[in-house]
Amino acid sequence: KGSVTSGYTVNAKGDVSVDGVVEAANIYAGGQIILKRGVQGGSKGYLEAGTNVIAKFIESATVKCGGYLQTDAILHSNVSARGEILVSGKKGFITGGEIHSGTSITAKSAGNSMGTKTTLEVGIDPALVEEFRALEISIPEMTDELEKTSRFVMNYAMRIKNGEVFEPRVMNNIRESAKRKEFLEQKLEKDMARYMSLSEDMEESEGGNIVIQGTIYPGCRIIISNVMYFVKSDVSHSKFIRDGADVKITAI
């Protein structure tokens, strides 16, 4: 009936409805989350719903949902939804942060005249995008570790072959490194295959669309099924769609 204040966590198998404001708190719902006033997350608020999220506004929070998301405004937040994201109401603006939808994003305005960095991404399940981005980071890190571990193991293997004898502690370290090398080789092969598969899915995706009923400002980045477009001047009353390897802008 009231607010969910900073530091608290709410877990529910079904729906969660909050009449007051959600602060820097965590809410997990198997169903939908309905915030009659909204969330002021202080960069720490986290909402995760199995289905839909409906909120008056979303500010400085992370929101993930398995269905659609509807709100009047999004400010400096990371928001992802498998379904559509609709930012309507009197304000209807998206300013700052990253907004991901598997299908479409509709808003009155995006970014602002100050050039605040804002990313709008559609066309692929946000969970798959998140996995793809994580692999982009982890694969080079694993490759680097594998190279270092391989050099270590090969160096000691040669020294042992040449007759050197090492104390038990060193031998144990060599054996553990050899196990780590084998693990990294197997995981890297698996992760590379997954990365290539996701990359192909992104290339083959027809993509969704982004509709800005008012103005989208410079500083905004549009991504449709992995095709990127940077907004360099004010664009009004427009729809963004993927056209092959480019992003096409049409009037609405």
Short mmCIF file of C-alpha atoms in Angstrom, two decimals:
data_model
loop_
_atom_site.label_atom_id
_atom_site.label_comp_id
_atom_site.label_asym_id
_atom_site.label_seq_id
_atom_site.Cartn_x
_atom_site.Cartn_y
_atom_site.Cartn_z
CA LYS A 1 0.00 0.00 0.00
CA GLY A 2 2.92 2.36 0.68
CA SER A 3 6.49 2.64 -0.61
CA VAL A 4 9.36 0.14 -0.88
CA THR A 5 12.30 1.96 0.68
CA SER A 6 16.01 1.63 0.00
CA GLY A 7 17.70 -1.60 0.99
CA TYR A 8 14.59 -3.78 1.00
CA THR A 9 13.78 -6.74 -1.26
CA VAL A 10 10.35 -8.02 -2.28
CA ASN A 11 9.95 -11.52 -3.74
CA ALA A 12 6.69 -12.90 -5.13
CA LYS A 13 5.75 -15.88 -7.28
CA GLY A 14 2.84 -13.86 -8.65
CA ASP A 15 2.30 -10.12 -9.15
CA VAL A 16 3.64 -7.19 -7.14
CA SER A 17 1.70 -3.93 -6.95
CA VAL A 18 3.11 -0.87 -5.16
CA ASP A 19 0.95 2.16 -4.42
CA GLY A 20 3.88 4.32 -3.31
CA VAL A 21 7.37 4.93 -4.70
CA VAL A 22 10.06 2.27 -5.06
CA GLU A 23 13.48 3.56 -3.98
CA ALA A 24 16.88 1.76 -4.19
CA ALA A 25 15.19 -1.58 -3.54
CA ASN A 26 14.87 -4.93 -5.31
CA ILE A 27 11.59 -6.38 -6.55
CA TYR A 28 11.29 -9.84 -8.12
CA ALA A 29 7.95 -11.06 -9.44
CA GLY A 30 7.04 -14.25 -11.27
CA GLY A 31 4.11 -12.33 -12.75
CA GLN A 32 3.92 -8.61 -13.41
CA ILE A 33 5.08 -5.54 -11.50
CA ILE A 34 2.74 -2.54 -11.26
CA LEU A 35 4.11 0.69 -9.77
CA LYS A 36 1.37 3.28 -9.41
CA ARG A 37 3.89 6.04 -8.72
CA GLY A 38 7.16 4.70 -10.15
CA VAL A 39 10.75 3.97 -9.15
CA GLN A 40 13.54 6.35 -8.08
CA GLY A 41 16.32 3.80 -7.93
CA GLY A 42 19.33 5.95 -7.08
CA SER A 43 21.31 3.79 -9.58
CA LYS A 44 20.70 0.75 -7.33
CA GLY A 45 17.01 -0.05 -7.80
CA TYR A 46 16.34 -3.37 -9.56
CA LEU A 47 13.05 -4.73 -10.89
CA GLU A 48 12.61 -8.12 -12.55
CA ALA A 49 9.25 -9.44 -13.72
CA GLY A 50 8.33 -12.72 -15.39
CA THR A 51 5.74 -10.91 -17.48
CA ASN A 52 4.93 -7.19 -17.73
CA VAL A 53 6.08 -4.02 -15.97
CA ILE A 54 3.75 -1.02 -15.72
CA ALA A 55 5.13 2.04 -13.92
CA LYS A 56 4.35 5.75 -13.74
CA PHE A 57 8.04 6.52 -14.29
CA ILE A 58 11.45 4.80 -14.16
CA GLU A 59 14.43 6.78 -12.90
CA SER A 60 18.00 5.56 -12.25
CA ALA A 61 17.02 1.89 -12.09
CA THR A 62 17.53 -1.44 -13.83
CA VAL A 63 14.36 -3.11 -15.10
CA LYS A 64 13.98 -6.50 -16.80
CA CYS A 65 10.74 -8.12 -17.88
CA GLY A 66 9.61 -11.11 -19.88
CA GLY A 67 6.60 -9.33 -21.38
CA TYR A 68 5.90 -5.70 -22.35
CA LEU A 69 6.83 -2.52 -20.45
CA GLN A 70 4.67 0.60 -20.20
CA THR A 71 5.62 3.85 -18.48
CA ASP A 72 5.30 7.64 -18.81
CA ALA A 73 9.04 8.35 -18.68
CA ILE A 74 12.46 6.67 -18.48
CA LEU A 75 15.43 8.60 -17.11
CA HIS A 76 19.02 7.32 -16.82
CA SER A 77 17.98 3.67 -16.56
CA ASN A 78 18.80 0.30 -18.08
CA VAL A 79 15.55 -1.26 -19.27
CA SER A 80 14.99 -4.49 -21.18
CA ALA A 81 11.80 -6.27 -22.25
CA ARG A 82 11.15 -9.27 -24.47
CA GLY A 83 8.01 -7.53 -25.71
CA GLU A 84 7.34 -3.93 -26.70
CA ILE A 85 8.37 -0.87 -24.67
CA LEU A 86 5.78 1.90 -24.72
CA VAL A 87 6.70 5.28 -23.21
CA SER A 88 3.56 7.37 -23.41
CA GLY A 89 1.63 9.73 -21.14
CA LYS A 90 2.08 13.51 -20.96
CA LYS A 91 5.89 13.35 -21.00
CA GLY A 92 6.70 10.15 -22.85
CA PHE A 93 10.45 10.75 -22.88
CA ILE A 94 13.50 8.47 -22.74
CA THR A 95 16.66 10.27 -21.60
CA GLY A 96 19.93 8.56 -20.74
CA GLY A 97 20.69 4.87 -20.24
CA GLU A 98 20.09 1.84 -22.43
CA ILE A 99 16.68 0.60 -23.57
CA HIS A 100 16.36 -2.86 -25.14
CA SER A 101 13.24 -4.47 -26.61
CA GLY A 102 12.81 -7.71 -28.49
CA THR A 103 10.15 -6.13 -30.74
CA SER A 104 9.60 -2.35 -30.64
CA ILE A 105 10.12 0.90 -28.75
CA THR A 106 7.65 3.76 -28.95
CA ALA A 107 8.18 7.12 -27.25
CA LYS A 108 7.34 10.81 -27.65
CA SER A 109 11.00 11.84 -27.43
CA ALA A 110 14.45 10.31 -26.95
CA GLY A 111 17.59 11.99 -25.62
CA ASN A 112 17.62 15.75 -25.07
CA SER A 113 19.07 18.99 -26.44
CA MET A 114 22.13 18.54 -24.20
CA GLY A 115 23.18 15.42 -26.11
CA THR A 116 22.73 12.96 -23.25
CA LYS A 117 23.89 9.52 -24.40
CA THR A 118 20.88 7.27 -24.91
CA THR A 119 20.78 3.84 -26.55
CA LEU A 120 17.64 2.34 -28.08
CA GLU A 121 17.97 -1.27 -29.24
CA VAL A 122 15.33 -3.55 -30.78
CA GLY A 123 14.99 -6.72 -32.79
CA ILE A 124 16.53 -9.41 -30.62
CA ASP A 125 15.59 -10.91 -27.26
CA PRO A 126 17.44 -8.71 -24.72
CA ALA A 127 18.56 -11.82 -22.80
CA LEU A 128 20.38 -13.04 -25.94
CA VAL A 129 21.91 -9.59 -26.49
CA GLU A 130 23.15 -9.60 -22.90
CA GLU A 131 24.66 -13.06 -23.41
CA PHE A 132 26.31 -11.92 -26.67
CA ARG A 133 27.83 -8.81 -25.04
CA ALA A 134 29.11 -10.91 -22.11
CA LEU A 135 30.80 -13.34 -24.51
CA GLU A 136 32.41 -10.41 -26.33
CA ILE A 137 34.15 -9.58 -23.06
CA SER A 138 34.84 -13.06 -21.67
CA ILE A 139 36.24 -14.72 -24.84
CA PRO A 140 39.28 -12.37 -25.17
CA GLU A 141 39.90 -12.68 -21.42
CA MET A 142 39.82 -16.49 -21.60
CA THR A 143 42.04 -16.48 -24.70
CA ASP A 144 44.64 -14.39 -22.87
CA GLU A 145 44.52 -16.63 -19.79
CA LEU A 146 44.81 -19.77 -21.95
CA GLU A 147 47.91 -18.40 -23.69
CA LYS A 148 49.61 -17.63 -20.36
CA THR A 149 48.63 -20.98 -18.83
CA SER A 150 49.80 -22.89 -21.92
CA ARG A 151 53.19 -21.17 -21.84
CA PHE A 152 53.57 -22.01 -18.14
CA VAL A 153 52.67 -25.70 -18.63
CA MET A 154 54.84 -26.11 -21.73
CA ASN A 155 57.82 -24.47 -20.04
CA TYR A 156 57.73 -26.83 -17.08
CA ALA A 157 56.99 -29.83 -19.31
CA MET A 158 60.21 -29.14 -21.21
CA ARG A 159 62.18 -28.70 -17.99
CA ILE A 160 60.85 -31.98 -16.58
CA LYS A 161 61.66 -33.70 -19.87
CA ASN A 162 65.23 -32.41 -19.56
CA GLY A 163 65.59 -34.04 -16.16
CA GLU A 164 64.77 -31.25 -13.71
CA VAL A 165 63.17 -32.33 -10.45
CA PHE A 166 60.74 -30.08 -8.59
CA GLU A 167 59.39 -30.17 -5.05
CA PRO A 168 55.82 -31.47 -4.49
CA ARG A 169 54.34 -27.97 -4.13
CA VAL A 170 55.60 -26.95 -7.58
CA MET A 171 54.49 -30.24 -9.14
CA ASN A 172 51.01 -29.76 -7.71
CA ASN A 173 50.91 -26.26 -9.20
CA ILE A 174 51.91 -27.66 -12.60
CA ARG A 175 49.17 -30.32 -12.45
CA GLU A 176 46.53 -27.73 -11.46
CA SER A 177 47.67 -25.48 -14.32
CA ALA A 178 47.40 -28.38 -16.77
CA LYS A 179 43.82 -29.02 -15.59
CA ARG A 180 43.02 -25.34 -15.94
CA LYS A 181 44.45 -25.34 -19.47
CA GLU A 182 42.22 -28.27 -20.46
CA PHE A 183 39.16 -26.60 -18.92
CA LEU A 184 39.84 -23.30 -20.73
CA GLU A 185 40.32 -25.06 -24.07
CA GLN A 186 36.96 -26.84 -23.75
CA LYS A 187 35.06 -23.76 -22.50
CA LEU A 188 36.59 -21.50 -25.13
CA GLU A 189 35.55 -23.89 -27.88
CA LYS A 190 32.00 -24.05 -26.50
CA ASP A 191 31.73 -20.29 -25.97
CA MET A 192 33.10 -19.50 -29.43
CA ALA A 193 30.49 -21.79 -31.01
CA ARG A 194 27.75 -20.05 -29.01
CA TYR A 195 29.12 -16.61 -29.93
CA MET A 196 29.10 -17.47 -33.65
CA SER A 197 25.57 -18.86 -33.39
CA LEU A 198 24.28 -15.70 -31.69
CA SER A 199 26.09 -13.54 -34.22
CA GLU A 200 24.40 -15.39 -37.10
CA ASP A 201 20.99 -15.07 -35.42
CA MET A 202 21.49 -11.31 -35.13
CA GLU A 203 22.49 -11.00 -38.78
CA GLU A 204 19.48 -13.03 -39.93
CA SER A 205 16.96 -11.23 -37.71
CA GLU A 206 14.55 -9.00 -39.59
CA GLY A 207 14.57 -6.62 -36.64
CA GLY A 208 11.92 -4.60 -34.90
CA ASN A 209 11.19 -0.88 -35.11
CA ILE A 210 11.56 2.32 -33.11
CA VAL A 211 8.88 5.01 -33.31
CA ILE A 212 9.57 8.53 -32.01
CA GLN A 213 6.38 10.58 -32.14
CA GLY A 214 8.15 13.85 -31.24
CA THR A 215 11.91 14.44 -31.50
CA ILE A 216 14.99 12.24 -31.15
CA TYR A 217 18.16 14.23 -30.42
CA PRO A 218 21.87 13.89 -31.22
CA GLY A 219 23.61 11.70 -28.65
CA CYS A 220 21.14 8.88 -29.26
CA ARG A 221 22.29 5.56 -30.67
CA ILE A 222 19.88 3.31 -32.56
CA ILE A 223 20.59 -0.44 -32.83
CA ILE A 224 18.28 -2.68 -34.85
CA SER A 225 19.36 -6.34 -34.98
CA ASN A 226 23.00 -5.38 -34.53
CA VAL A 227 22.91 -2.62 -37.18
CA MET A 228 23.92 0.67 -35.58
CA TYR A 229 22.94 4.26 -36.37
CA PHE A 230 24.05 7.43 -34.56
CA VAL A 231 21.63 10.36 -34.54
CA LYS A 232 23.60 13.46 -35.63
CA SER A 233 20.78 15.99 -35.90
CA ASP A 234 17.25 16.41 -34.58
CA VAL A 235 14.79 13.98 -36.21
CA SER A 236 11.05 14.39 -35.68
CA HIS A 237 7.96 12.21 -36.18
CA SER A 238 9.93 9.25 -37.44
CA LYS A 239 10.11 5.49 -37.52
CA PHE A 240 13.43 3.64 -37.58
CA ILE A 241 13.63 0.24 -39.24
CA ARG A 242 16.40 -2.03 -40.52
CA ASP A 243 16.99 -2.00 -44.26
CA GLY A 244 19.71 -4.58 -45.01
CA ALA A 245 22.96 -3.33 -43.48
CA ASP A 246 21.51 0.14 -42.79
CA VAL A 247 18.95 1.80 -40.58
CA LYS A 248 16.19 3.50 -42.60
CA ILE A 249 14.17 6.46 -41.33
CA THR A 250 10.58 6.94 -42.48
CA ALA A 251 7.96 9.54 -41.59
CA ILE A 252 4.98 8.68 -39.39
#
